[in-house]
Coordinates of C-alpha atoms in Angstrom, one line a residue:
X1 CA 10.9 -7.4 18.2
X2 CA 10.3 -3.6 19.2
X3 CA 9.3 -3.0 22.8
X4 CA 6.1 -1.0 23.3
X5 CA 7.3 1.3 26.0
X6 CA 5.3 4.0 27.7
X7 CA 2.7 1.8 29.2
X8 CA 4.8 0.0 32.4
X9 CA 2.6 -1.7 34.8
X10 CA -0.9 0.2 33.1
X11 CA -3.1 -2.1 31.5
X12 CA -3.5 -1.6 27.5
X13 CA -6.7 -2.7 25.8
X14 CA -6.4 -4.1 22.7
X15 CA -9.2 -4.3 20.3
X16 CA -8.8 -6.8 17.4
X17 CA -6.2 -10.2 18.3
X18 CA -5.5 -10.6 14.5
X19 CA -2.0 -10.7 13.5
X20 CA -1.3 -7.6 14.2
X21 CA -3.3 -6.7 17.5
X22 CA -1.5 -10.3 18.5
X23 CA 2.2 -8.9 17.5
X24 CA 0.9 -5.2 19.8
X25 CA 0.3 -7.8 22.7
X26 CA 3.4 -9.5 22.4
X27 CA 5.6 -6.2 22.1
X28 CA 3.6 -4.6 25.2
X29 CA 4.2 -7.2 27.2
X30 CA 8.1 -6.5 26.7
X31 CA 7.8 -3.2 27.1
X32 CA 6.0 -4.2 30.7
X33 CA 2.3 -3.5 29.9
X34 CA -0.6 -5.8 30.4
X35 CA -2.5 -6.6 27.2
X36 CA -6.5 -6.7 27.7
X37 CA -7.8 -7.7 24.8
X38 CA -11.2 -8.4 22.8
X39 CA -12.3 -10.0 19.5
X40 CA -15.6 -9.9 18.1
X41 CA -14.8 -13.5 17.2
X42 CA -15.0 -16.2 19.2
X43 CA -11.7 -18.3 17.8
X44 CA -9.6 -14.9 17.7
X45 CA -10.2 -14.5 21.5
X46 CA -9.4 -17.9 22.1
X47 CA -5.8 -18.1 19.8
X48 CA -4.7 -15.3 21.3
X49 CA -5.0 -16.4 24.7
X50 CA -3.7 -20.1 23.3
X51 CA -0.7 -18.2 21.4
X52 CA 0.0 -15.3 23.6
X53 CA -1.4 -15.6 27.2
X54 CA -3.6 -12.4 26.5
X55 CA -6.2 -11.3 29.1
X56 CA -9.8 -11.2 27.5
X57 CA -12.1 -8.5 28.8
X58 CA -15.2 -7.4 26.6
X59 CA -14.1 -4.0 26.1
X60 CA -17.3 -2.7 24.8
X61 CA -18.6 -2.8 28.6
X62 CA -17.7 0.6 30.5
X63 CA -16.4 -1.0 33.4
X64 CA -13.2 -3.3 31.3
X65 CA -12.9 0.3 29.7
X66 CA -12.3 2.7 32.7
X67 CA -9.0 1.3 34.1
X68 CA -7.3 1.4 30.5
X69 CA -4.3 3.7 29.6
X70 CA -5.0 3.6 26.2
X71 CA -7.0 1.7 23.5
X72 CA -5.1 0.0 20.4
X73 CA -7.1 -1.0 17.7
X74 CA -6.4 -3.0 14.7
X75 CA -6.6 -1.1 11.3
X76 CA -10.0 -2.7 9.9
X77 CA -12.5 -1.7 12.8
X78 CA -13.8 1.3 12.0
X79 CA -13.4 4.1 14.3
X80 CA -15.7 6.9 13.0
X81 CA -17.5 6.2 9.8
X82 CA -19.9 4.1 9.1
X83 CA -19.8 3.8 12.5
X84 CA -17.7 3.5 15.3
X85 CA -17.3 -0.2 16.7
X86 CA -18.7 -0.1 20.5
X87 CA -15.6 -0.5 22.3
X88 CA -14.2 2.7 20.5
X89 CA -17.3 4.4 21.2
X90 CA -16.9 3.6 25.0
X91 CA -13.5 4.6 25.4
X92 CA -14.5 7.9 24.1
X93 CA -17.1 8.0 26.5
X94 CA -14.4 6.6 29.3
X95 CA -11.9 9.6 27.9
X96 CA -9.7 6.5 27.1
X97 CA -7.5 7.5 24.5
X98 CA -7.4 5.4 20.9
X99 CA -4.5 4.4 19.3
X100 CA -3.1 1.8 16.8
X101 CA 0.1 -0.2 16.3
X102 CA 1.3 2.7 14.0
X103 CA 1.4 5.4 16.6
X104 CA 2.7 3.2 19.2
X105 CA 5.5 2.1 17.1
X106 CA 6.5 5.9 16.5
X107 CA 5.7 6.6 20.2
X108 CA 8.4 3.6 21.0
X109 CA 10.9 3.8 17.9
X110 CA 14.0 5.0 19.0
X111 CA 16.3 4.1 22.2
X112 CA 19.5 4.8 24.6
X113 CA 21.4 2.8 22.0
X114 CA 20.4 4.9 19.4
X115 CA 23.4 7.6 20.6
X116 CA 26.0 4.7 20.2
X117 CA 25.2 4.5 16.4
X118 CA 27.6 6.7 13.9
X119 CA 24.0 7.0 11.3
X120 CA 21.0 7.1 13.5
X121 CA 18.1 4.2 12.0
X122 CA 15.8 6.0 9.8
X123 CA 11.9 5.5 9.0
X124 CA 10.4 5.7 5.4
X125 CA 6.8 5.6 5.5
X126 CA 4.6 5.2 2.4
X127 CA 1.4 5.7 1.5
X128 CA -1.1 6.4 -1.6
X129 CA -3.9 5.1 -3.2
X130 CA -1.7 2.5 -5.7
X131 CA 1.5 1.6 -5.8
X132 CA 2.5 1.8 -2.3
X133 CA 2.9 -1.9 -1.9
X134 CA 5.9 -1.9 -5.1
X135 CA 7.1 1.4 -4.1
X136 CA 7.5 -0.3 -0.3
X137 CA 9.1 -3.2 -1.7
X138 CA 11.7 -1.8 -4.7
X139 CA 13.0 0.9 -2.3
X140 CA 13.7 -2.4 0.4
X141 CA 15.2 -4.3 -2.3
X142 CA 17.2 -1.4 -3.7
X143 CA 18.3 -0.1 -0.2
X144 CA 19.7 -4.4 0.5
X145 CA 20.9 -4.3 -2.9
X146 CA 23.0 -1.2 -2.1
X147 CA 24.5 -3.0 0.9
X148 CA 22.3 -1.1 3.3
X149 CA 20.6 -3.0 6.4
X150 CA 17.0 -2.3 5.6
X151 CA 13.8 -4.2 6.9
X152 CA 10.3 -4.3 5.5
X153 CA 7.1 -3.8 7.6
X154 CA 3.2 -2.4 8.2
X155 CA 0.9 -3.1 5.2
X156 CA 2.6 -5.5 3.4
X157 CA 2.6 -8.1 5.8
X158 CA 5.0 -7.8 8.7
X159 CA 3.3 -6.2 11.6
X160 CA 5.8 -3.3 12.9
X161 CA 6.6 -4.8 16.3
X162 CA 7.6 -8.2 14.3
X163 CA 10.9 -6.6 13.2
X164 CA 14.2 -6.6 14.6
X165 CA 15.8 -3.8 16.9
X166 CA 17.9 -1.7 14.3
X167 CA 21.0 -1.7 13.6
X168 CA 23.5 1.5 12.4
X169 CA 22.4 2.8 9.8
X170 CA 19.2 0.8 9.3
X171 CA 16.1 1.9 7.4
X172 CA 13.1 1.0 8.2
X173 CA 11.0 0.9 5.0
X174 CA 6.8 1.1 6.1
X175 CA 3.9 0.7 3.9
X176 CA 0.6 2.7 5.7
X177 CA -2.7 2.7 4.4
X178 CA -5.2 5.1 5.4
X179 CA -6.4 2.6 7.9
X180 CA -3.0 3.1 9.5
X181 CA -2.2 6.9 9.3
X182 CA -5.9 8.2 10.4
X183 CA -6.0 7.3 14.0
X184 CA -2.2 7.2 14.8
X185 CA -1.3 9.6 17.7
X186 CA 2.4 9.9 16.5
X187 CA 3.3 9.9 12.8
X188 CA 7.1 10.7 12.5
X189 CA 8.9 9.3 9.8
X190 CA 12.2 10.8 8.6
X191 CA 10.8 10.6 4.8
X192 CA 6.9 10.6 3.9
X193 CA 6.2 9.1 0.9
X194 CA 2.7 9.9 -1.4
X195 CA 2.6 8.0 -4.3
X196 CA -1.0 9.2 -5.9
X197 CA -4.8 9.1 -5.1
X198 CA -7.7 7.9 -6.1
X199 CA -11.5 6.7 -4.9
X200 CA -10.9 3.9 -2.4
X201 CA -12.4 3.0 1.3
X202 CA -15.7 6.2 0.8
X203 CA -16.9 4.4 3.1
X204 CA -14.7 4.2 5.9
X205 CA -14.0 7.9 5.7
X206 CA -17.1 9.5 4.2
X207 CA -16.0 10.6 0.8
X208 CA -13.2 11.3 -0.9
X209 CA -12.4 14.3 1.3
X210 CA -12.0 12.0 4.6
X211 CA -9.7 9.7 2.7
X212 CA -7.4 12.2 1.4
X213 CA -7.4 13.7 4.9
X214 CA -6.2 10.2 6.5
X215 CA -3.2 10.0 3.9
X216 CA -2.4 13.9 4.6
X217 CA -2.1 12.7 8.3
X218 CA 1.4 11.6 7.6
X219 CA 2.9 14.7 6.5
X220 CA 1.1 17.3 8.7
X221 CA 1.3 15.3 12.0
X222 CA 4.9 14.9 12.3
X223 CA 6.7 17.1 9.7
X224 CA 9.0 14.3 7.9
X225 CA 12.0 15.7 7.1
X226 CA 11.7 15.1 3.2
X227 CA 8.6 14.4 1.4
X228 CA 8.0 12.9 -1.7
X229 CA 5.1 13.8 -3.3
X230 CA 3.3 12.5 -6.7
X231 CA 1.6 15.5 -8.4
X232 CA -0.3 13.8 -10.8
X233 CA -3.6 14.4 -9.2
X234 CA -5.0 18.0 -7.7
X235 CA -4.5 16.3 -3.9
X236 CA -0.9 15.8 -4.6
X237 CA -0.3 19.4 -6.1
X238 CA -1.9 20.5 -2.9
X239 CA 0.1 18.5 -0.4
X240 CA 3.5 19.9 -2.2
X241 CA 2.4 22.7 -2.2
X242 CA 1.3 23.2 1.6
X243 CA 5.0 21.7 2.6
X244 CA 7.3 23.6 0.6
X245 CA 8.0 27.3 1.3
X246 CA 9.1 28.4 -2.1
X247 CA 9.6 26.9 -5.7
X248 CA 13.0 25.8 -4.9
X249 CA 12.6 24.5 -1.1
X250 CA 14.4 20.7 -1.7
X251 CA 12.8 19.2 1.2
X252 CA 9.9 18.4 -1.4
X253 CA 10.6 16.1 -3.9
X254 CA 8.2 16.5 -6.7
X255 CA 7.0 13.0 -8.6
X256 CA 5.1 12.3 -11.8
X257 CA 4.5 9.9 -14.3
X258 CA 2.5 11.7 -16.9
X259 CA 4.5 14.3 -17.5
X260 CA 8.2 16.4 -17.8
X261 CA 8.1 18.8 -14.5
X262 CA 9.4 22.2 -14.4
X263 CA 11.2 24.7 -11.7
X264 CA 14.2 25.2 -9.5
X265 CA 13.0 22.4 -7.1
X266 CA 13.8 18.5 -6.9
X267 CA 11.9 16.7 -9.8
X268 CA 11.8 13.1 -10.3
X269 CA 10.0 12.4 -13.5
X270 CA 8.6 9.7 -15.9
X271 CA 8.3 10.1 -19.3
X272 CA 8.5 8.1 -22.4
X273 CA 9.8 5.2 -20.4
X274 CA 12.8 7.2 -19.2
X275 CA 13.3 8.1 -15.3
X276 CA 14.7 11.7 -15.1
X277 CA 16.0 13.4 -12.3
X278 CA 16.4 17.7 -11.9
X279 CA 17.6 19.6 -9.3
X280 CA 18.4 23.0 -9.1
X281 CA 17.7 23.5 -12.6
X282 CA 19.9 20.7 -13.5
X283 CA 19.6 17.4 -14.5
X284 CA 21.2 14.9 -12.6
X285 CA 20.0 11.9 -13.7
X286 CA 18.2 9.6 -16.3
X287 CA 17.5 6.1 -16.5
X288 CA 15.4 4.0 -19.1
X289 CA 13.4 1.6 -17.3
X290 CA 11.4 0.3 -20.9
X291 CA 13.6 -3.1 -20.3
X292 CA 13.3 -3.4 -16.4
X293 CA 10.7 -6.4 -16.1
X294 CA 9.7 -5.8 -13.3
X295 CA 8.3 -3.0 -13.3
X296 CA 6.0 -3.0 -16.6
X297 CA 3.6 0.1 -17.4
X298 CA 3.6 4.0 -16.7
X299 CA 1.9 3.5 -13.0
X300 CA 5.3 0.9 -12.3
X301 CA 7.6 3.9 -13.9
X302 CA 5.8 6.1 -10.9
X303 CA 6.1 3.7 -8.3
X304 CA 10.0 3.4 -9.7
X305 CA 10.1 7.5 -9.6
X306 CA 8.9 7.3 -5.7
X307 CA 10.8 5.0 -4.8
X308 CA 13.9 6.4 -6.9
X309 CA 13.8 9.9 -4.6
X310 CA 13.5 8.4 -1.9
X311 CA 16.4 6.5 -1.9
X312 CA 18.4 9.7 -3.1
X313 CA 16.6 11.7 0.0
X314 CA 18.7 8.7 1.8
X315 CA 22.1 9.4 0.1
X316 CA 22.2 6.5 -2.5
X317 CA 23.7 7.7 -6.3
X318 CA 21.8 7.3 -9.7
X319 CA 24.1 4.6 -10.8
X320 CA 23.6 2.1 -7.8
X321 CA 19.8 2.4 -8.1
X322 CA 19.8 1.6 -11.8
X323 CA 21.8 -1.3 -11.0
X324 CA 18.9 -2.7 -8.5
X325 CA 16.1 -1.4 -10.9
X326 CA 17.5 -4.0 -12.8
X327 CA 17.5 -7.2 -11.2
X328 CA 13.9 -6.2 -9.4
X329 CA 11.5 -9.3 -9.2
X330 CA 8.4 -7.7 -8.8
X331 CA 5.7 -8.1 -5.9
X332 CA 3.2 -11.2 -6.8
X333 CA -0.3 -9.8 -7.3
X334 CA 1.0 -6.5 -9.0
X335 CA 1.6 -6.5 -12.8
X336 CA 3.1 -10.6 -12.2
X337 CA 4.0 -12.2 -15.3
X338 CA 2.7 -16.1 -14.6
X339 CA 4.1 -17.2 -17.8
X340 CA 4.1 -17.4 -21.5
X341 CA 2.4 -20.0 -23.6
X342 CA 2.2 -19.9 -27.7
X343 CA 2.8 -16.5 -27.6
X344 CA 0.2 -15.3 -25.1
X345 CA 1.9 -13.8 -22.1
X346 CA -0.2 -14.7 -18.8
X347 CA 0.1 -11.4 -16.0
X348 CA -1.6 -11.5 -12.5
X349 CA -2.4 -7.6 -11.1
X350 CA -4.8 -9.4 -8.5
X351 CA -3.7 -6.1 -6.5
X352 CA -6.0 -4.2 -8.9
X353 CA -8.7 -3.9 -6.9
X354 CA -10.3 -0.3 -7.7
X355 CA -10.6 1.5 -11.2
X356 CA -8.0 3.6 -11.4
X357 CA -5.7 0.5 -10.7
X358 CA -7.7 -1.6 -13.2
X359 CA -6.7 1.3 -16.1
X360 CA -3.0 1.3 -15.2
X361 CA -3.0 -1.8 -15.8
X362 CA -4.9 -1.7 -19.2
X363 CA -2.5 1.1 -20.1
X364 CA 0.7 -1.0 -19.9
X365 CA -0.1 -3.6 -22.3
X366 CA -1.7 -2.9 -26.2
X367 CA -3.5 -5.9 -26.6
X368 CA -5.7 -7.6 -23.8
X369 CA -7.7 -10.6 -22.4
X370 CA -8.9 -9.3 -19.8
X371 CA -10.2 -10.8 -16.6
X372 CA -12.3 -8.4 -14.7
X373 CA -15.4 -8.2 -12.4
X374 CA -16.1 -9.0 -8.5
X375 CA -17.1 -7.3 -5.8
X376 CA -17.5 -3.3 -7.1
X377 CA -16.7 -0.3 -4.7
X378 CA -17.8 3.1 -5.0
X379 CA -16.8 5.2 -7.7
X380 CA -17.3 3.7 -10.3
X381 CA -15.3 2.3 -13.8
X382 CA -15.5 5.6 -15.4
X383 CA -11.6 5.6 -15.0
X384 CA -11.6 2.7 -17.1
X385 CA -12.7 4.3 -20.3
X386 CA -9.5 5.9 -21.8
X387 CA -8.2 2.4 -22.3
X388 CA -10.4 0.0 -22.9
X389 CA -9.7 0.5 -26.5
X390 CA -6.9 -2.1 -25.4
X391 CA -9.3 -4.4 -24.7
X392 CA -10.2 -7.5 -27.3
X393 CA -12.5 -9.1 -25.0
X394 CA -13.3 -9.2 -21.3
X395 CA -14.4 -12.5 -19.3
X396 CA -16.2 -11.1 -16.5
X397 CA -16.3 -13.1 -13.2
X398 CA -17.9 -13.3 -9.8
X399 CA -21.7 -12.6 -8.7
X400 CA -22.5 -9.4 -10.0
X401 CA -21.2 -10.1 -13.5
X402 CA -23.9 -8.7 -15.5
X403 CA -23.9 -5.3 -13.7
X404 CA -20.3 -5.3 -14.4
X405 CA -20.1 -5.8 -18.1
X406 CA -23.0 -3.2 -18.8
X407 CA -20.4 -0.6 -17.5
X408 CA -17.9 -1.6 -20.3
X409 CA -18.9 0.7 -23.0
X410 CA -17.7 -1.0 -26.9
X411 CA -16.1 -3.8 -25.0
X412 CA -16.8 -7.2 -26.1
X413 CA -17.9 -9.2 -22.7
X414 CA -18.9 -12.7 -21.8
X415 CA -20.1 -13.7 -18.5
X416 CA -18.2 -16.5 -17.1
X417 CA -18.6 -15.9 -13.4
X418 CA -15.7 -18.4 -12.1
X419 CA -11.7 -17.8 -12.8
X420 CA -11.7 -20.9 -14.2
X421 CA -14.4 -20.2 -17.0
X422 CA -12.5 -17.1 -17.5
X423 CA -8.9 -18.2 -17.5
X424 CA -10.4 -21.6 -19.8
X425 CA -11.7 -19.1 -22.3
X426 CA -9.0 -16.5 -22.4
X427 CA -6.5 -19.1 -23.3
X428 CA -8.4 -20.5 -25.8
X429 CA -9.6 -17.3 -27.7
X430 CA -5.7 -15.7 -27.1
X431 CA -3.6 -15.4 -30.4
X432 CA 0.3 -14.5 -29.9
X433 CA 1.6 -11.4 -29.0
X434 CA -1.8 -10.8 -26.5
X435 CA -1.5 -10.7 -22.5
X436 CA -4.3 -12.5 -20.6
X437 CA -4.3 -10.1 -17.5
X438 CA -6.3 -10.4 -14.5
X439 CA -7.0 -6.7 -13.3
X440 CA -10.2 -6.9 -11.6
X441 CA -10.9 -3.3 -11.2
X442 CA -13.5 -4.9 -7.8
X443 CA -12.9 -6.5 -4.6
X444 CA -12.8 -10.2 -4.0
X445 CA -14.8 -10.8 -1.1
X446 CA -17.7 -11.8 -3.4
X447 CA -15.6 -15.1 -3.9
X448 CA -12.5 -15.2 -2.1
X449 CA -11.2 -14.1 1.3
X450 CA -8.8 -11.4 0.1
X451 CA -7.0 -10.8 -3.4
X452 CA -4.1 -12.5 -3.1
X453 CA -5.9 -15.9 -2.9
X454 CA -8.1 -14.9 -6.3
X455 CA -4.1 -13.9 -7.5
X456 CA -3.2 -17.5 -6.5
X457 CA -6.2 -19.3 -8.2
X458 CA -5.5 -17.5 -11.0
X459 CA -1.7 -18.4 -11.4
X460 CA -2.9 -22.0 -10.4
X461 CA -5.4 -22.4 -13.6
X462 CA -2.7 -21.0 -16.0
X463 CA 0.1 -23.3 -14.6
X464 CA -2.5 -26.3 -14.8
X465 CA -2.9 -25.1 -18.9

């Protein structure tokens, strides 16, 4: 565990006893703070003070605010937009100030011991709208494959104070989401990661300007001291362009996946299925990764190109991170090949929860079954259209099927509602050489409690065929 240090003997409110605001508590008491902390829900409140010993104060009540240092709160209470959750709104009013695990990680990261090391631990952070999650988890499994101590934390499912203290050399591999990076007082990785962006979470930052705005957060804030940036969309020109000062300044690694780049600067490219690298006007590198399974599709080949500069910003060669490209496993819920049966390959991308997601997926494969449909955020499945002519049918689940399958222009669509309806017809209508993918291009909370558990279902009905 990582002490939270700063805070000795002040009293730390903590807004949110989840998993995360529980792992805070635990890490401030180490560092000699004393948690306060408050759940809207009854049973939170009462397993954290079963689990942890944590104080509980309702925090939306002026007088629990005053006597705070600081307020931490978990990434999914809104702060600002729609609106901010009462307890926020008081420490404002208190001049408390707000925080989250993320910027009391950076605030903490980093100790006396750290001058005893010969290669100082390191901190990749990652971010994007897709891909983060496989770009998180290839660059941890090609760091360990390398033989260098890495761990794996933030987004992806261990909270940052749950890992270890580093050791030499250590890299610390974090996934953010905008959650994370928007209200983090410190934000100082050694390498910033921006995979690509598109519509997500309009809601909790009031358009697509305030979302691209949290992920910028990462690389203004703190100036990492490499970047990696995917250019495939206007936002990511932008960001490259803002941190480099000239065409050939290397601390800017340039990414795409759609197509061959250009210039005297660092260039990490896709194309055809072949990774290439250029530097100085030079290439340096060039991998196929058509036969790496796991990593099927031109938005994997990014997520490979990310992660591929990143561990070169850290010093590894070409040849050692073809060698872990290789034997990658692949993150379950993300392009996650269940199984074949008579032919019919049987891929879970769960994961896919927006549109733009949704048509990577659909790009990577030629002939599709395609599960879709749940809970629709905002923006639409206009992205879907350039591929849907990969489509031979869609079974459309959850409660707003209808609505769903209207939007799917010269597609042919039946309304099953359940996965298993779906996954019972799919099968049975598949003929070899097809892929029955679940890609929802929605969220799940219309049916399930998060995506990976509709992922789960999912692989459950095609292991029960």
């Amino acid at each position: 565990m990582i002490p939270a240090t700063g805070f000795e003997g002040q009293r730390v409110g903590l807004l949110g006893l989840g998993r995360s605001g529980r792992a805070t508590a635990r890490a401030l008491i180490a560092g000699g703070a004393i948690p306060v902390g408050w759940d809207d829900s009854v049973p939170a409140r009462e397993a954290a003070v079963a689990l942890e010993g944590i104080e509980i104060a309702d925090l939306t009540k002026p007088a629990n605010i005053e006597p705070l240092a600081t307020l931490v709160t978990s990434p999914g209470i809104p702060h600002l937009y729609p609106s901010p959750h009462p307890a926020i709104r008081a420490a404002w009013e208190a001049g408390v100030p707000v925080d989250n695990d993320i910027g009391l990680f950076f605030r903490a990261f980093g100790s006396s011991a750290f001058a005893e090391f010969d290669r100082p631990p390191r901190v990749v952070a990652i971010t994007g709208s897709n891909g983060k999650s496989t770009t998180s988890a290839l660059l941890h499994h090609i760091l360990t494959h390398a033989g260098r101590p890495a761990q794996l934390a933030g987004n992806i499912g261990r909270g940052v104070f749950d890992i270890e203290p580093p050791v030499d050399g250590e890299v610390i591999v974090l996934e953010l989401s905008s959650y994370q990076t928007e209200l983090a007082r410190a934000l100082t990785p050694d390498i910033a990661v921006f995979t690509n962006l598109s519509p997500d979470h309009l809601d909790r930052h009031a358009g697509p300007g305030g979302y691209f705005a949290a992920k910028r957060r990462l690389f203004a804030e703190g100036g990492p001291d490499r970047a990696v940036i995917g250019v495939d969309e206007d936002e990511g020109l932008y960001l490259a362009g803002q941190l480099a000062v000239g065409p050939g300044d290397d601390r800017v690694i340039r990414v795409s996946a759609a197509r061959k780049l250009g210039g005297p600067g660092w260039l990490v490219y896709a194309r055809k299925g072949f990774l290439t690298e250029w530097r100085k006007s030079r290439q340096i590198a060039s991998i196929d990764l058509r036969e790496v399974p796991g990593l099927p599709g031109a938005h994997n080949h990014q997520n490979a190109c990310c992660a591929f500069a990143a561990a070169r910003a850290l010093g590894l060669g070409p040849r050692e991170i073809e060698a872990a490209l290789a034997s990658y496993p692949g993150l379950p819920h993300r392009s996650q090949r269940i199984r074949e049966r008579d032919g019919v390959a049987f891929v879970n991308d769960s994961k896919a929860t927006n549109a733009d997601a949704a048509a990577h997926a659909l790009a990577a494969f030629p002939r599709i079954r395609w599960i879709c449909g749940g809970l629709e955020k905002e923006g639409g499945l206009g992205r879907l259209e350039p591929h849907l002519g990969h489509v031979v049918k869609a079974y459309v689940i959850g409660r707003e099927a209808e609505a769903f399958a209207r939007q799917l222009p010269g597609v042919e669509a039946e309304i099953c509602r359940t996965m298993e309806a779906a996954v019972e017809r799919a099968a049975a209508e598949a003929a070899p050489g097809e892929v029955v993918l679940l890609a929802p291009a929605a969220a799940s909370f219309d049916q399930y409690d998060n995506f990976e558990k509709r992922g789960d279902h999912f692989a459950a009905l095609v292991a029960a065929l």
